[in-house]
PDB file of C-alpha atoms in Angstrom:
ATOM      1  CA  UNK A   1      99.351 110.750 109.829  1.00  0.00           C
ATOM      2  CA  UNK A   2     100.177 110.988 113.421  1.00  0.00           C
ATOM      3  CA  UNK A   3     102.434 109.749 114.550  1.00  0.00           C
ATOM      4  CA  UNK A   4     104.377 108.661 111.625  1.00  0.00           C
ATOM      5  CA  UNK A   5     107.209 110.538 109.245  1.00  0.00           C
ATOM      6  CA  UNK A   6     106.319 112.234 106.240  1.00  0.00           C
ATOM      7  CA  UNK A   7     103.073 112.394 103.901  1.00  0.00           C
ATOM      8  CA  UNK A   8     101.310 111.867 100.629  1.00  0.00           C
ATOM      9  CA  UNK A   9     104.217 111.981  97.759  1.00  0.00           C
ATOM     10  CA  UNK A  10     106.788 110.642  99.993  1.00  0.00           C
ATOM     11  CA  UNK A  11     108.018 107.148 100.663  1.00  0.00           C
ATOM     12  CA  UNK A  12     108.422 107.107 104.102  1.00  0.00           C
ATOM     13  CA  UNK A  13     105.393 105.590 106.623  1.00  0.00           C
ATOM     14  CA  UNK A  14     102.991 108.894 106.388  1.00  0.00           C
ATOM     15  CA  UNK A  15     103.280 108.165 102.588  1.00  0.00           C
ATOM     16  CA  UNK A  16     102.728 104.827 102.040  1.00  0.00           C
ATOM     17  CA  UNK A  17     101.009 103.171 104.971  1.00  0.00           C
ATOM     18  CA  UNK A  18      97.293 103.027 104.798  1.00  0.00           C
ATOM     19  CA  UNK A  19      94.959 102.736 107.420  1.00  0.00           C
ATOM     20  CA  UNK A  20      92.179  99.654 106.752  1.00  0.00           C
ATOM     21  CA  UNK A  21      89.735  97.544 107.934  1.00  0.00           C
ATOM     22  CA  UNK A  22      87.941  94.549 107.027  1.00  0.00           C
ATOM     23  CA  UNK A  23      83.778  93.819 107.889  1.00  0.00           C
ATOM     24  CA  UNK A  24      82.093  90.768 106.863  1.00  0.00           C
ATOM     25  CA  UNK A  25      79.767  88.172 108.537  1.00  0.00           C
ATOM     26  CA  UNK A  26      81.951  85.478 107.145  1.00  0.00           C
ATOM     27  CA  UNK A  27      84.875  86.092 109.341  1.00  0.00           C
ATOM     28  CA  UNK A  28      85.224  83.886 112.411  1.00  0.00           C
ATOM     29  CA  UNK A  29      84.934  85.108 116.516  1.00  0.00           C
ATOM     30  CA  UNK A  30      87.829  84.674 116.969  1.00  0.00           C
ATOM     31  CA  UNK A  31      89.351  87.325 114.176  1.00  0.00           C
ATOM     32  CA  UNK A  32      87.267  89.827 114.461  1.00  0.00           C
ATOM     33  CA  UNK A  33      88.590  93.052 116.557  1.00  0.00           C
ATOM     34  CA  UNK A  34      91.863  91.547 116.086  1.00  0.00           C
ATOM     35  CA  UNK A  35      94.984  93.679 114.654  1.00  0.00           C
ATOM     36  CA  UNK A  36      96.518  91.996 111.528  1.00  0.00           C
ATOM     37  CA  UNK A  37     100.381  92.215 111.276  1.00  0.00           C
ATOM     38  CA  UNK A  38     101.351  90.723 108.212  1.00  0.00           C
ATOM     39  CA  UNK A  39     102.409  93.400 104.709  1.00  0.00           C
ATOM     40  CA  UNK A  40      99.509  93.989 102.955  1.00  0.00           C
ATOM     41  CA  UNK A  41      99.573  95.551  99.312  1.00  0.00           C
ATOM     42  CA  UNK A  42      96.817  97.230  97.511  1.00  0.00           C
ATOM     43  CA  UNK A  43      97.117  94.538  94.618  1.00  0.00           C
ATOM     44  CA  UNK A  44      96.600  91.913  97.032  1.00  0.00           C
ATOM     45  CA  UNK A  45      92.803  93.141  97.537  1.00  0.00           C
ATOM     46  CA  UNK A  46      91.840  91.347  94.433  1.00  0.00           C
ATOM     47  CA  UNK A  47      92.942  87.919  94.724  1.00  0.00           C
ATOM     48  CA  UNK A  48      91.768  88.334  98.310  1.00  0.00           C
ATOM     49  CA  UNK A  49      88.225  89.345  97.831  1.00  0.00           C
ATOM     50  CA  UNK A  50      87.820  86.693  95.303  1.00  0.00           C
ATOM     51  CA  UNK A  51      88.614  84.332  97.354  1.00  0.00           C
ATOM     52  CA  UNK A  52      86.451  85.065 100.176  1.00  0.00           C
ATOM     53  CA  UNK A  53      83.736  84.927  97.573  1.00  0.00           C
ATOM     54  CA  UNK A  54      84.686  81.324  96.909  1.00  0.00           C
ATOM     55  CA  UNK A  55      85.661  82.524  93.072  1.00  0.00           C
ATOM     56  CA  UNK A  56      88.565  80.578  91.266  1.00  0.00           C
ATOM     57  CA  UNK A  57      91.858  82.499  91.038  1.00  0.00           C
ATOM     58  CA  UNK A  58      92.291  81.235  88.231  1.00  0.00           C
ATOM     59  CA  UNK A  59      90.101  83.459  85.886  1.00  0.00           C
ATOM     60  CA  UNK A  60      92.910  85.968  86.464  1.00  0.00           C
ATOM     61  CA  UNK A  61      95.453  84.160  84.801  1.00  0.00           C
ATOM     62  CA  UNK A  62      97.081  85.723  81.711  1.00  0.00           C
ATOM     63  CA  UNK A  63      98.158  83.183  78.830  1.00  0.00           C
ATOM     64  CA  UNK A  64     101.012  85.677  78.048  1.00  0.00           C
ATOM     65  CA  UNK A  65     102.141  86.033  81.507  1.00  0.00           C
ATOM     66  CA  UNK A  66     105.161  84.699  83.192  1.00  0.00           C
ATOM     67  CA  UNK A  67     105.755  83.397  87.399  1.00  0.00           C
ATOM     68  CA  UNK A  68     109.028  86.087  86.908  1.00  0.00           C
ATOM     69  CA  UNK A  69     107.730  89.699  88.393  1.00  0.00           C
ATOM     70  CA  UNK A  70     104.499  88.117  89.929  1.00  0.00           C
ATOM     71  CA  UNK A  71     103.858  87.087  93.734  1.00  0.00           C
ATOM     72  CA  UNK A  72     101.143  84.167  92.976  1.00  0.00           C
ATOM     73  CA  UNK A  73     102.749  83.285  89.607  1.00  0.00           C
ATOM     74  CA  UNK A  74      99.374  83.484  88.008  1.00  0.00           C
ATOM     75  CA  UNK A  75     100.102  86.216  85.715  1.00  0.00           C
ATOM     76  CA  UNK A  76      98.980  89.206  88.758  1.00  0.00           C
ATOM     77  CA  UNK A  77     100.986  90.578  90.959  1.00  0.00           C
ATOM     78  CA  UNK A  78      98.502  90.512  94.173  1.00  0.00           C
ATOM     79  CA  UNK A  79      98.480  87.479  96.542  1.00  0.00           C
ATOM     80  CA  UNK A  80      95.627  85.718  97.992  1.00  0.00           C
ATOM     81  CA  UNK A  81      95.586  87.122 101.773  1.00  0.00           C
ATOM     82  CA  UNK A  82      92.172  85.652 102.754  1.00  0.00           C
ATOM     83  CA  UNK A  83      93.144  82.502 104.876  1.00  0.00           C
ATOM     84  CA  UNK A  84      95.400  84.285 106.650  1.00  0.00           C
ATOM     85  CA  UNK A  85      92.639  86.816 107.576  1.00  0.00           C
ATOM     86  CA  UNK A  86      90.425  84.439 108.217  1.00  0.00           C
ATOM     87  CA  UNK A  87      92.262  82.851 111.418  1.00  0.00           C
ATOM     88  CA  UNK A  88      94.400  86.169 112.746  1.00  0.00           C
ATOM     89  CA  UNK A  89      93.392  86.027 116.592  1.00  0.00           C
ATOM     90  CA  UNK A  90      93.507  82.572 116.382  1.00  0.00           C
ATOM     91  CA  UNK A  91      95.804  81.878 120.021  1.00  0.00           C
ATOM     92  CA  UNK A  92      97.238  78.857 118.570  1.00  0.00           C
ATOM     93  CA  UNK A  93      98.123  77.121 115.535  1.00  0.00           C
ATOM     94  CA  UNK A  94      94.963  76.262 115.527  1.00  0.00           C
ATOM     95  CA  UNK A  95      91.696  78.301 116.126  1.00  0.00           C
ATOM     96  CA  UNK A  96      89.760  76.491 119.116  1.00  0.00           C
ATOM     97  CA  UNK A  97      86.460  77.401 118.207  1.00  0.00           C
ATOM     98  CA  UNK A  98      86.667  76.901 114.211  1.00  0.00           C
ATOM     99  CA  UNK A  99      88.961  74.442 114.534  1.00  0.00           C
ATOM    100  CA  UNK A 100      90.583  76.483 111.393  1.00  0.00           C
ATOM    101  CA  UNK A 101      94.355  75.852 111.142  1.00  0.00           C
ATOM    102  CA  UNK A 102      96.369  79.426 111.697  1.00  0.00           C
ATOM    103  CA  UNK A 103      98.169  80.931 108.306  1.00  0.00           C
ATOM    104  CA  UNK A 104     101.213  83.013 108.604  1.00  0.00           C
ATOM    105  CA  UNK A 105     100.530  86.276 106.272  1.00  0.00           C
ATOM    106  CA  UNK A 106     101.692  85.318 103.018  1.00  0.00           C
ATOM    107  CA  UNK A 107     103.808  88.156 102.150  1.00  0.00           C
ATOM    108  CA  UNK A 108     107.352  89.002 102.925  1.00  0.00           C
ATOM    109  CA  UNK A 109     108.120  91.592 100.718  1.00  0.00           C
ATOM    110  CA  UNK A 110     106.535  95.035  99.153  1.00  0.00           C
ATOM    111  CA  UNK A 111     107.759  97.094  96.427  1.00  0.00           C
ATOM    112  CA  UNK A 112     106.279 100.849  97.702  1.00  0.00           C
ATOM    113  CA  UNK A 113     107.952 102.289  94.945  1.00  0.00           C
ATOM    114  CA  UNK A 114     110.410 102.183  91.951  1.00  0.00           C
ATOM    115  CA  UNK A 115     110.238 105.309  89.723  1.00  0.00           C
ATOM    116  CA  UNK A 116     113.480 106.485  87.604  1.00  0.00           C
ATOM    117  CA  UNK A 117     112.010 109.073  86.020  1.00  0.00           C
ATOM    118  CA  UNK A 118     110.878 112.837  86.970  1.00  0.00           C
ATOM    119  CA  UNK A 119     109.238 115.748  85.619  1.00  0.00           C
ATOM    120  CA  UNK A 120     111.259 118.544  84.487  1.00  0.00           C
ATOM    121  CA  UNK A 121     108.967 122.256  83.189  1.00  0.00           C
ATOM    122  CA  UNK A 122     110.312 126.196  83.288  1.00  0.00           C
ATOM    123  CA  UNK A 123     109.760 127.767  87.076  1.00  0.00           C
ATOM    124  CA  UNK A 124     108.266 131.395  87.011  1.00  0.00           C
ATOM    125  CA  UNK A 125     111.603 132.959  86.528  1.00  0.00           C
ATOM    126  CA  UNK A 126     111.988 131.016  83.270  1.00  0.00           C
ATOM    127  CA  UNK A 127     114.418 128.324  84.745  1.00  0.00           C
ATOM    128  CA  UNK A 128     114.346 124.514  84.170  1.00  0.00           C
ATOM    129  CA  UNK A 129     113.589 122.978  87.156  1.00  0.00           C
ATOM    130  CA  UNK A 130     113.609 118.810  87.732  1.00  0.00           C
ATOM    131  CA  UNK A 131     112.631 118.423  90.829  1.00  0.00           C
ATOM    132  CA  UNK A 132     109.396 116.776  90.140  1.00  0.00           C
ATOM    133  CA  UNK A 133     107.534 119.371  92.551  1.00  0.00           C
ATOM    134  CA  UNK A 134     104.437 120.020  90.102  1.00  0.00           C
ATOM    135  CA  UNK A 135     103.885 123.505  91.903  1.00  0.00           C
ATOM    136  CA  UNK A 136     107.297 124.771  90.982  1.00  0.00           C
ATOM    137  CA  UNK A 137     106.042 124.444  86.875  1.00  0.00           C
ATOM    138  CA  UNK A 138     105.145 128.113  85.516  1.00  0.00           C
ATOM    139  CA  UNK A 139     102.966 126.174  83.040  1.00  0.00           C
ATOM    140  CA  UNK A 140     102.631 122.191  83.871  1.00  0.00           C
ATOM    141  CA  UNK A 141     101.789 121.675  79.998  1.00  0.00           C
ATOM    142  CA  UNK A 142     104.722 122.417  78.766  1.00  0.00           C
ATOM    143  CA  UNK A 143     106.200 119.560  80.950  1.00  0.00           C
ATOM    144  CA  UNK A 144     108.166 116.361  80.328  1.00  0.00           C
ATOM    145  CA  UNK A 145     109.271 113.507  81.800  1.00  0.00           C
ATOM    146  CA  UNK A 146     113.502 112.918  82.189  1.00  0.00           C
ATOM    147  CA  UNK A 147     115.143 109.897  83.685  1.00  0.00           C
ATOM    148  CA  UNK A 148     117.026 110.659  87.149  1.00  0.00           C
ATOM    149  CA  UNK A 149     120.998 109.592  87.359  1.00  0.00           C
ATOM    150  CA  UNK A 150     119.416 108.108  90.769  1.00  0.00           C
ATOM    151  CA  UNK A 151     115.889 106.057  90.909  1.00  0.00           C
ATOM    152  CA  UNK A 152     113.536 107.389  94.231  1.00  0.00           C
ATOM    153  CA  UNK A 153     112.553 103.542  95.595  1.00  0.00           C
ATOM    154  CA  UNK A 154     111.232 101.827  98.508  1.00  0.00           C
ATOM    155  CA  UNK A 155     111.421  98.518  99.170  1.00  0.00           C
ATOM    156  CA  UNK A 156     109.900  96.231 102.771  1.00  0.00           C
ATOM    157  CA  UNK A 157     111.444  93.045 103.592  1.00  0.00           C
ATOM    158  CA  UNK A 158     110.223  91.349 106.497  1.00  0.00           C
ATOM    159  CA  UNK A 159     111.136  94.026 109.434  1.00  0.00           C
ATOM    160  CA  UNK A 160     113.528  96.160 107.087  1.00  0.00           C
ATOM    161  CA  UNK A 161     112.851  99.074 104.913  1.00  0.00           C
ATOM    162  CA  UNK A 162     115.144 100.160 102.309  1.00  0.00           C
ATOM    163  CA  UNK A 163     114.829 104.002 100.766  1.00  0.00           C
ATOM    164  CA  UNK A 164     116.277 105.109  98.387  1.00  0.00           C
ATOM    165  CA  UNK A 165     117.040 109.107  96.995  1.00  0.00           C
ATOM    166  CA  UNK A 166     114.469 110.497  99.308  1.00  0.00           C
ATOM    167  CA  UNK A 167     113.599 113.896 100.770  1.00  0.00           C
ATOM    168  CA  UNK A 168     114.011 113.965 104.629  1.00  0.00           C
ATOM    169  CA  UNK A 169     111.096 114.410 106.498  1.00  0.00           C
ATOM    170  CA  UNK A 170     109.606 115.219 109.393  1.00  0.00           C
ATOM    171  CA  UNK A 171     106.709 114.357 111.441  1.00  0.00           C
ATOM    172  CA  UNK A 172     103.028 114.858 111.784  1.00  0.00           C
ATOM    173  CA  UNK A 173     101.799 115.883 115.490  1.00  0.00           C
ATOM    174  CA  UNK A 174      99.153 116.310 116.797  1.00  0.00           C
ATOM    175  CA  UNK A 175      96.734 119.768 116.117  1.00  0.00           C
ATOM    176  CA  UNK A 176      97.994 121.147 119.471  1.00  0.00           C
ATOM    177  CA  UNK A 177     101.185 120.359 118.937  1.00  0.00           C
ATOM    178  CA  UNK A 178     100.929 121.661 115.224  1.00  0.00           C
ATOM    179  CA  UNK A 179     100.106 124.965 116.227  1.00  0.00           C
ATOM    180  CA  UNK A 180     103.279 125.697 118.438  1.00  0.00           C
ATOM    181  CA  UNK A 181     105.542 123.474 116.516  1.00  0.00           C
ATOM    182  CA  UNK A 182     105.946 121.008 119.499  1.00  0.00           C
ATOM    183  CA  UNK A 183     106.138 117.456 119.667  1.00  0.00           C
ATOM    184  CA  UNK A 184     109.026 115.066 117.159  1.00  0.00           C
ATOM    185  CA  UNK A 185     108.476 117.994 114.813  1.00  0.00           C
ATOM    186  CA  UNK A 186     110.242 120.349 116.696  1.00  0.00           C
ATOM    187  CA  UNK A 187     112.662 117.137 117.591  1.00  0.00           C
ATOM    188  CA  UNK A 188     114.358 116.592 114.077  1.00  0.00           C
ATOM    189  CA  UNK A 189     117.773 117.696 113.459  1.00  0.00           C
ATOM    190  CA  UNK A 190     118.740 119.240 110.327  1.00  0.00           C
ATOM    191  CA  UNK A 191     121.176 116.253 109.664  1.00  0.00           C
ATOM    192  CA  UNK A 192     118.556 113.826 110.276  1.00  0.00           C
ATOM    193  CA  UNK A 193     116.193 115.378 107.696  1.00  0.00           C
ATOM    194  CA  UNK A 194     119.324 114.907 105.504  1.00  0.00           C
ATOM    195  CA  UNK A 195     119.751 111.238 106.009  1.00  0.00           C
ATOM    196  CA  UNK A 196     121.613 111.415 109.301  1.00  0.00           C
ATOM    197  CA  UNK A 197     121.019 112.598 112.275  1.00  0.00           C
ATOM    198  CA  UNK A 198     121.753 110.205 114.828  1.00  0.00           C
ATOM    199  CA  UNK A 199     123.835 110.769 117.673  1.00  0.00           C
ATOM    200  CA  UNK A 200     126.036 107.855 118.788  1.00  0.00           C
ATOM    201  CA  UNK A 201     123.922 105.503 120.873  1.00  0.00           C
ATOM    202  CA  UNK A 202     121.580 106.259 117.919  1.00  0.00           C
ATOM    203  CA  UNK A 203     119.076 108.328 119.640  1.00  0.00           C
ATOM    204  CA  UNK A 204     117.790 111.253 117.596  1.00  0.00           C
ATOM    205  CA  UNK A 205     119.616 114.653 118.553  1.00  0.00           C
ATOM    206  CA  UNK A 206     116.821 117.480 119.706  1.00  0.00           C
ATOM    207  CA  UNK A 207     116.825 120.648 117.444  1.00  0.00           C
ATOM    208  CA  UNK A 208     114.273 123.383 118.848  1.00  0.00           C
ATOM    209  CA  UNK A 209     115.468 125.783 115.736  1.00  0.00           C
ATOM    210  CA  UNK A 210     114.032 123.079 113.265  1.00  0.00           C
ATOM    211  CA  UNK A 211     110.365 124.315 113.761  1.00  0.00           C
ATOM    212  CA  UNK A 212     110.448 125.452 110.016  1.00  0.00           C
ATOM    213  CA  UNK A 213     110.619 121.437 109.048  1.00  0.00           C
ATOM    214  CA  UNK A 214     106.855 121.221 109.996  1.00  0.00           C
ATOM    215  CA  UNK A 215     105.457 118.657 107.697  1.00  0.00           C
ATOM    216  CA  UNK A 216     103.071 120.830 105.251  1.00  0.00           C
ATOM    217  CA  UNK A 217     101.725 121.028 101.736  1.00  0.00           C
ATOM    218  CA  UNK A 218     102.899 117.253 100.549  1.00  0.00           C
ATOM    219  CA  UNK A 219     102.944 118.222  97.226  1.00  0.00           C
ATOM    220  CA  UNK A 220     105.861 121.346  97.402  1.00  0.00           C
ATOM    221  CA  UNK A 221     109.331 120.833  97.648  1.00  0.00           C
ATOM    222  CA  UNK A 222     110.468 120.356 101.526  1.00  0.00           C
ATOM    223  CA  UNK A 223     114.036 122.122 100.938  1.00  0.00           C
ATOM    224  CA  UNK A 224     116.025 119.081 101.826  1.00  0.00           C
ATOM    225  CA  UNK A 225     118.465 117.173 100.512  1.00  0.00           C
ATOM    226  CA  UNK A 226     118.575 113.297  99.641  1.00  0.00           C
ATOM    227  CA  UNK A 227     119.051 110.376 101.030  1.00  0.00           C
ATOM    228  CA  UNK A 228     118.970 106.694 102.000  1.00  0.00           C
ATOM    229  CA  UNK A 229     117.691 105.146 105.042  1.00  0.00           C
ATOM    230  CA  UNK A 230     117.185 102.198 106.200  1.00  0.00           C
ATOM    231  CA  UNK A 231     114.995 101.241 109.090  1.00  0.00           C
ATOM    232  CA  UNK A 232     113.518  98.272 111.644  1.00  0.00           C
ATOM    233  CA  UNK A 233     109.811  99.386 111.079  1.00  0.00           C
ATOM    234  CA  UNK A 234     108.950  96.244 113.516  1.00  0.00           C
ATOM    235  CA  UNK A 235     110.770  97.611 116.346  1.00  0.00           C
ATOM    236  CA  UNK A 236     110.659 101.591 114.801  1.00  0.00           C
ATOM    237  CA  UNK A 237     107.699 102.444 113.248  1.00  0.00           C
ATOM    238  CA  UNK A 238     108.260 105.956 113.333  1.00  0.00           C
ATOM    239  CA  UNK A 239     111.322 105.811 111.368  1.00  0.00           C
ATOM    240  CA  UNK A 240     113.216 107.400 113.809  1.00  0.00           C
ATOM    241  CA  UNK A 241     116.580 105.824 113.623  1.00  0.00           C
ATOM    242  CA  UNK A 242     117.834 105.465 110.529  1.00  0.00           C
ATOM    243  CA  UNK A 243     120.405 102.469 110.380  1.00  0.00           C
ATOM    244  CA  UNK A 244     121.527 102.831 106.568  1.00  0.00           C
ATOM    245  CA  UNK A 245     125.362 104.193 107.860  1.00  0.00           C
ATOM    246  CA  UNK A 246     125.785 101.747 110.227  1.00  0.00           C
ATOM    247  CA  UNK A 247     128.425  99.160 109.042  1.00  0.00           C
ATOM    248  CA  UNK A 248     127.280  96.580 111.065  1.00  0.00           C
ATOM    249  CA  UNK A 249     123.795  96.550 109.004  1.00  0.00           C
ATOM    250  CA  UNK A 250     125.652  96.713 105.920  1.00  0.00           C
ATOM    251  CA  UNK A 251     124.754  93.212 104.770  1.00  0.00           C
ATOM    252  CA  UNK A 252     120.764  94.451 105.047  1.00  0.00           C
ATOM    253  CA  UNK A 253     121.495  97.585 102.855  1.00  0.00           C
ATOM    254  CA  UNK A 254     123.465  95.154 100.150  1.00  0.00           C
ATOM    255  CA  UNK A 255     120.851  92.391 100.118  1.00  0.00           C
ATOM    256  CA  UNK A 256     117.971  94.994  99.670  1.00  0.00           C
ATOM    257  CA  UNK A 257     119.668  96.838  96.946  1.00  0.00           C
ATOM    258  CA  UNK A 258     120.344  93.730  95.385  1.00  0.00           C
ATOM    259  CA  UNK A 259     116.444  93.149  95.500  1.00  0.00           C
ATOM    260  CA  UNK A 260     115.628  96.896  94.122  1.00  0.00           C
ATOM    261  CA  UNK A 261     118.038  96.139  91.369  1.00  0.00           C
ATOM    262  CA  UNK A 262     115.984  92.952  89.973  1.00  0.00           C
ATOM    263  CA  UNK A 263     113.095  95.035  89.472  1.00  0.00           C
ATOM    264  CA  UNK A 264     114.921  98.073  88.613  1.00  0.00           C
ATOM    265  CA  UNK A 265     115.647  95.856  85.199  1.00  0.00           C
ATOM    266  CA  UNK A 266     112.067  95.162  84.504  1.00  0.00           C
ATOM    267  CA  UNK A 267     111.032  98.857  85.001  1.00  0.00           C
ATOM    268  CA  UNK A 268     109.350 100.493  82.483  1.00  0.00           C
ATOM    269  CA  UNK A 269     109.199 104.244  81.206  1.00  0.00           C
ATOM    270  CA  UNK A 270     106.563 105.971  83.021  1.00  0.00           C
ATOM    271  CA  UNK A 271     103.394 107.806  80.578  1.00  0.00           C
ATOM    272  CA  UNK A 272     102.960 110.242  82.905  1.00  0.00           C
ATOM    273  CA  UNK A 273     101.266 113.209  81.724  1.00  0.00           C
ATOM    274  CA  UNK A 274      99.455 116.570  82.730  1.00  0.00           C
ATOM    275  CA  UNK A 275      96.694 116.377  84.466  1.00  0.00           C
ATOM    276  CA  UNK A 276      93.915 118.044  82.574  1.00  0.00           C
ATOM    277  CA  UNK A 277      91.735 120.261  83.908  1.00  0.00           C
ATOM    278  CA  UNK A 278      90.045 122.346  81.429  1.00  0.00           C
ATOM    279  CA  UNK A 279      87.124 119.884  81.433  1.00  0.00           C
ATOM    280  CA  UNK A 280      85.834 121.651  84.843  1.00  0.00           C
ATOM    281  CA  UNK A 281      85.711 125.297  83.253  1.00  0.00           C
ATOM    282  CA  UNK A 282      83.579 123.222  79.832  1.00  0.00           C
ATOM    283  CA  UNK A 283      81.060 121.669  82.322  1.00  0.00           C
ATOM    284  CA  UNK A 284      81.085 124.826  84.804  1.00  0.00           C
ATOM    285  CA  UNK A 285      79.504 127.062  81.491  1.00  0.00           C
ATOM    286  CA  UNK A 286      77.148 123.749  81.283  1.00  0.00           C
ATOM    287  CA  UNK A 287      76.071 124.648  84.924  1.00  0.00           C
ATOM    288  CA  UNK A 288      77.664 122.126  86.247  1.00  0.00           C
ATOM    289  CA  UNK A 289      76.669 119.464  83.903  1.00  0.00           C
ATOM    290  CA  UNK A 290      78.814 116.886  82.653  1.00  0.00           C
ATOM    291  CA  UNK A 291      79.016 117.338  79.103  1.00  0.00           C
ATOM    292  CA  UNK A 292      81.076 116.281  76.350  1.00  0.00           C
ATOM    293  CA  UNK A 293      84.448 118.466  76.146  1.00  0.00           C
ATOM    294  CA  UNK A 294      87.632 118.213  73.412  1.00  0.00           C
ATOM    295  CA  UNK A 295      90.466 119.337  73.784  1.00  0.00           C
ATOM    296  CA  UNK A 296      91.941 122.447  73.602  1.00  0.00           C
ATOM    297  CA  UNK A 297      88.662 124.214  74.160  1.00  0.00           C
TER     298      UNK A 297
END
């Protein structure tokens, strides 16, 4: 994740953004070793890959479906990023050697994450915990779900990046720096990982008692508190500076919220469940063949 803030679980950059890459002989000079800059969603590999294959969009479209909630308004929520694949690298608005006309990505906005809900189970000294942290359950089957007074969300908007009831982070380094707690790990101030953190030019202060905010297992509770942040992730990809306090971006925060609030109304109740793992211990006494297993065995 280096060098961006947070990991797997979490909504900032180490959480969400994704590392690809696209190969194919059909994909002009021009683009290829290029960097593409536009938002990309995992929904939009669909409509994108059919496309490329020269396969109507249309066979996608669902007769009960509405344009409200979806990006292409043909009943899926993905949009159609091939074109705009096709001529990144082009140096003009039109590629020279193709003579292919230049599209702008197509998408403005990404919903990382909505979720109102959270799991609540007994800890091992027989207290209710809600936290959501699976590895604070005693016994993860005797779970359930709850809804939160506060949704966790993310939401990016052309350069801005709206969270929502999130954990404070810190960064990944690299191994060397891992090992004695160097590097922006060692750099984030306790109010930071609380939300704030910035000193008044909006620089982040330097902690060097902060080592214990290492980023670790992604999947445990990181002993912070909530809360919101809003960042440039054009200009700060790191999500250092977190702008969500400053007045004068107080017309971002509104206008974002105002977004996360449309499709807070169309969420629906999560069927989250246990995972189930018993299966492994049914095909382990198969030696390690996959064989049919019910439940409760």
């Amino acid at each position: 994740n280096h060098p961006l803030r947070g990991g797997k679980h979490f909504l900032f950059e180490g959480g969400v953004r994704v590392p690809a890459f696209v190969h194919s002989p059909l994909l002009p000079a021009a683009a290829r070793g290029t960097k593409y800059g536009g938002l990309f969603h995992v929904t939009d590999w669909l409509p994108t890959l059919l496309s490329a294959a020269d396969i109507d969009l249309g066979i996608l479209t669902d007769d009960d479906a509405t344009e409200e909630g979806t990006a292409d308004g043909d009943g899926i929520d993905g949009i159609d990023q091939w074109a705009a694949l096709f001529t990144t690298g082009a140096a003009t608005a039109v590629g020279a050697a193709e003579g292919e006309e230049k599209v702008s990505p197509p998408r403005g906005e990404v919903l990382l994450s909505l979720n109102s809900y959270t799991v609540c189970c007994m800890d091992d000294n027989n207290t209710e915990t809600c936290s959501g942290f699976l590895s604070e359950c005693a016994d993860i089957y005797m779970s359930s779900l709850a809804r939160m007074e506060t949704p966790r969300a993310a939401l990016i908007s052309g350069e801005w990046k709206l969270i929502v009831s999130e954990y404070g982070l810190p960064w990944y380094g690299t191994l060397d720096e891992e090992e004695d707690y160097g590097g922006l790990e060692a750099q984030v101030a306790v109010g930071d990982m609380n939300g704030g953190g910035n000193t008044g030019d909006g620089a982040l202060e330097v902690s060097d008692d902060d080592a214990s905010g290492m980023m670790s297992n992604c999947n445990s509770d990181p002993g912070t508190g909530l809360g919101n942040y809003l960042f440039n992730v054009v200009d700060d990809p790191n999500e250092t500076n977190n702008l969500h306090a400053d007045s004068s971006h107080a017309s971002v925060v509104n206008q974002l919220m105002d977004t996360l609030k449309g499709h807070l109304q169309r969420e629906v109740m999560s069927e989250w469940t246990p995972p189930v793992t018993y299966p492994y211990t049914v095909w382990a006494e198969a030696g390690g063949v996959i064989v049919p297993w019910q439940m409760g065995r």
